[in-house]
């Protein structure tokens, strides 16, 4: 069973920044992709950002390719830290509507990862970490 450990959440003011970090029990390059999702109270979980950490040879997608939800483009940045074996989400210019529980997820390389912001593409999930942005 793959374990994903999230860290870095907290409570901030609108306009502030936070950095989330996700460290899997396996090597990040062993997965097709890793992503960050979030779920606000009363809402469905949504994909926020994703990165092909291992690449997807079946789809010819290169390592490092990233995807973002429209709501966070230009404000959030997903990156991988090979030394720490982590995938980080830098969140800038935070808004109250970014308040949610954020989850890290990993897509195994056993099948192609076609829609990197879709929940169904991911096999392993972290426990989630709370981010609260007040106005």
GROMACS .gro file of C-alpha atoms in nm:
model
  135
    1UNK     CA    1   0.000   0.000   0.000
    2UNK     CA    2   0.140   0.334  -0.108
    3UNK     CA    3   0.132   0.604   0.157
    4UNK     CA    4   0.122   0.973   0.077
    5UNK     CA    5   0.214   1.224   0.347
    6UNK     CA    6   0.089   1.581   0.308
    7UNK     CA    7   0.221   1.880   0.500
    8UNK     CA    8   0.210   2.258   0.498
    9UNK     CA    9  -0.156   2.345   0.540
   10UNK     CA   10  -0.289   2.608   0.774
   11UNK     CA   11  -0.493   2.924   0.815
   12UNK     CA   12  -0.397   3.241   0.632
   13UNK     CA   13  -0.541   3.573   0.521
   14UNK     CA   14  -0.657   3.646   0.168
   15UNK     CA   15  -0.359   3.737  -0.050
   16UNK     CA   16  -0.116   3.527   0.150
   17UNK     CA   17   0.077   3.223   0.029
   18UNK     CA   18   0.109   2.864   0.144
   19UNK     CA   19   0.318   2.574   0.024
   20UNK     CA   20   0.189   2.218   0.045
   21UNK     CA   21   0.419   1.922   0.018
   22UNK     CA   22   0.345   1.557  -0.059
   23UNK     CA   23   0.590   1.277  -0.001
   24UNK     CA   24   0.496   0.928  -0.121
   25UNK     CA   25   0.635   0.605   0.018
   26UNK     CA   26   0.761   0.519  -0.331
   27UNK     CA   27   0.979   0.726  -0.562
   28UNK     CA   28   0.788   1.004  -0.736
   29UNK     CA   29   0.938   0.899  -1.069
   30UNK     CA   30   0.776   0.556  -1.032
   31UNK     CA   31   0.431   0.709  -1.086
   32UNK     CA   32   0.285   0.837  -1.411
   33UNK     CA   33   0.157   1.147  -1.239
   34UNK     CA   34   0.088   1.307  -0.906
   35UNK     CA   35  -0.182   1.558  -0.838
   36UNK     CA   36  -0.342   1.786  -0.586
   37UNK     CA   37  -0.716   1.784  -0.535
   38UNK     CA   38  -0.938   1.977  -0.298
   39UNK     CA   39  -1.280   1.943  -0.146
   40UNK     CA   40  -1.471   2.228   0.014
   41UNK     CA   41  -1.764   2.159   0.250
   42UNK     CA   42  -2.071   2.057   0.053
   43UNK     CA   43  -1.883   2.038  -0.276
   44UNK     CA   44  -1.737   1.764  -0.489
   45UNK     CA   45  -1.366   1.698  -0.487
   46UNK     CA   46  -1.194   1.877  -0.775
   47UNK     CA   47  -0.856   1.854  -0.941
   48UNK     CA   48  -0.637   2.157  -0.877
   49UNK     CA   49  -0.299   2.075  -1.028
   50UNK     CA   50  -0.116   1.773  -1.162
   51UNK     CA   51   0.227   1.686  -1.288
   52UNK     CA   52   0.358   1.391  -1.486
   53UNK     CA   53   0.634   1.296  -1.246
   54UNK     CA   54   0.739   0.982  -1.426
   55UNK     CA   55   0.611   1.067  -1.768
   56UNK     CA   56   0.360   0.850  -1.948
   57UNK     CA   57   0.531   0.652  -2.221
   58UNK     CA   58   0.202   0.516  -2.350
   59UNK     CA   59   0.078   0.868  -2.422
   60UNK     CA   60   0.417   1.021  -2.504
   61UNK     CA   61   0.379   1.278  -2.226
   62UNK     CA   62   0.706   1.407  -2.092
   63UNK     CA   63   0.811   1.418  -1.730
   64UNK     CA   64   0.739   1.759  -1.584
   65UNK     CA   65   0.426   1.830  -1.789
   66UNK     CA   66   0.177   2.016  -1.571
   67UNK     CA   67  -0.195   2.085  -1.571
   68UNK     CA   68  -0.399   2.333  -1.369
   69UNK     CA   69  -0.764   2.402  -1.303
   70UNK     CA   70  -0.873   2.734  -1.453
   71UNK     CA   71  -0.955   2.868  -1.106
   72UNK     CA   72  -0.592   2.848  -0.994
   73UNK     CA   73  -0.396   2.919  -1.313
   74UNK     CA   74  -0.142   3.194  -1.257
   75UNK     CA   75  -0.167   3.161  -0.878
   76UNK     CA   76  -0.069   2.801  -0.803
   77UNK     CA   77   0.242   2.617  -0.914
   78UNK     CA   78   0.308   2.244  -0.887
   79UNK     CA   79   0.667   2.125  -0.882
   80UNK     CA   80   0.871   1.821  -0.794
   81UNK     CA   81   1.171   1.816  -0.561
   82UNK     CA   82   1.382   1.518  -0.650
   83UNK     CA   83   1.610   1.559  -0.349
   84UNK     CA   84   1.315   1.548  -0.109
   85UNK     CA   85   1.116   1.303  -0.322
   86UNK     CA   86   0.819   1.533  -0.296
   87UNK     CA   87   0.563   1.707  -0.511
   88UNK     CA   88   0.488   2.056  -0.386
   89UNK     CA   89   0.203   2.297  -0.448
   90UNK     CA   90   0.292   2.662  -0.410
   91UNK     CA   91  -0.027   2.862  -0.360
   92UNK     CA   92  -0.006   3.238  -0.400
   93UNK     CA   93  -0.265   3.514  -0.385
   94UNK     CA   94  -0.495   3.288  -0.188
   95UNK     CA   95  -0.866   3.364  -0.187
   96UNK     CA   96  -1.139   3.262   0.058
   97UNK     CA   97  -1.278   3.032  -0.212
   98UNK     CA   98  -0.954   2.833  -0.196
   99UNK     CA   99  -1.058   2.714   0.149
  100UNK     CA  100  -1.081   2.336   0.135
  101UNK     CA  101  -0.923   2.013   0.241
  102UNK     CA  102  -0.639   1.943  -0.002
  103UNK     CA  103  -0.545   1.591  -0.103
  104UNK     CA  104  -0.235   1.455  -0.269
  105UNK     CA  105  -0.283   1.165  -0.511
  106UNK     CA  106  -0.063   0.935  -0.718
  107UNK     CA  107  -0.140   0.762  -1.047
  108UNK     CA  108   0.045   0.436  -1.088
  109UNK     CA  109   0.221   0.347  -1.409
  110UNK     CA  110   0.010   0.034  -1.463
  111UNK     CA  111  -0.219   0.222  -1.704
  112UNK     CA  112  -0.209   0.550  -1.897
  113UNK     CA  113  -0.308   0.868  -1.714
  114UNK     CA  114  -0.525   1.037  -1.973
  115UNK     CA  115  -0.707   1.303  -1.771
  116UNK     CA  116  -0.463   1.419  -1.504
  117UNK     CA  117  -0.716   1.637  -1.318
  118UNK     CA  118  -0.973   1.359  -1.290
  119UNK     CA  119  -1.010   1.167  -0.964
  120UNK     CA  120  -1.065   0.840  -1.143
  121UNK     CA  121  -0.711   0.846  -1.283
  122UNK     CA  122  -0.553   0.818  -0.938
  123UNK     CA  123  -0.491   0.507  -0.735
  124UNK     CA  124  -0.346   0.626  -0.405
  125UNK     CA  125  -0.454   0.914  -0.186
  126UNK     CA  126  -0.328   1.102   0.115
  127UNK     CA  127  -0.539   1.178   0.421
  128UNK     CA  128  -0.583   1.541   0.325
  129UNK     CA  129  -0.473   1.865   0.484
  130UNK     CA  130  -0.682   2.169   0.566
  131UNK     CA  131  -0.626   2.508   0.407
  132UNK     CA  132  -0.837   2.795   0.538
  133UNK     CA  133  -0.826   3.142   0.383
  134UNK     CA  134  -1.006   3.422   0.561
  135UNK     CA  135  -1.104   3.756   0.409
   0.00000   0.00000   0.00000
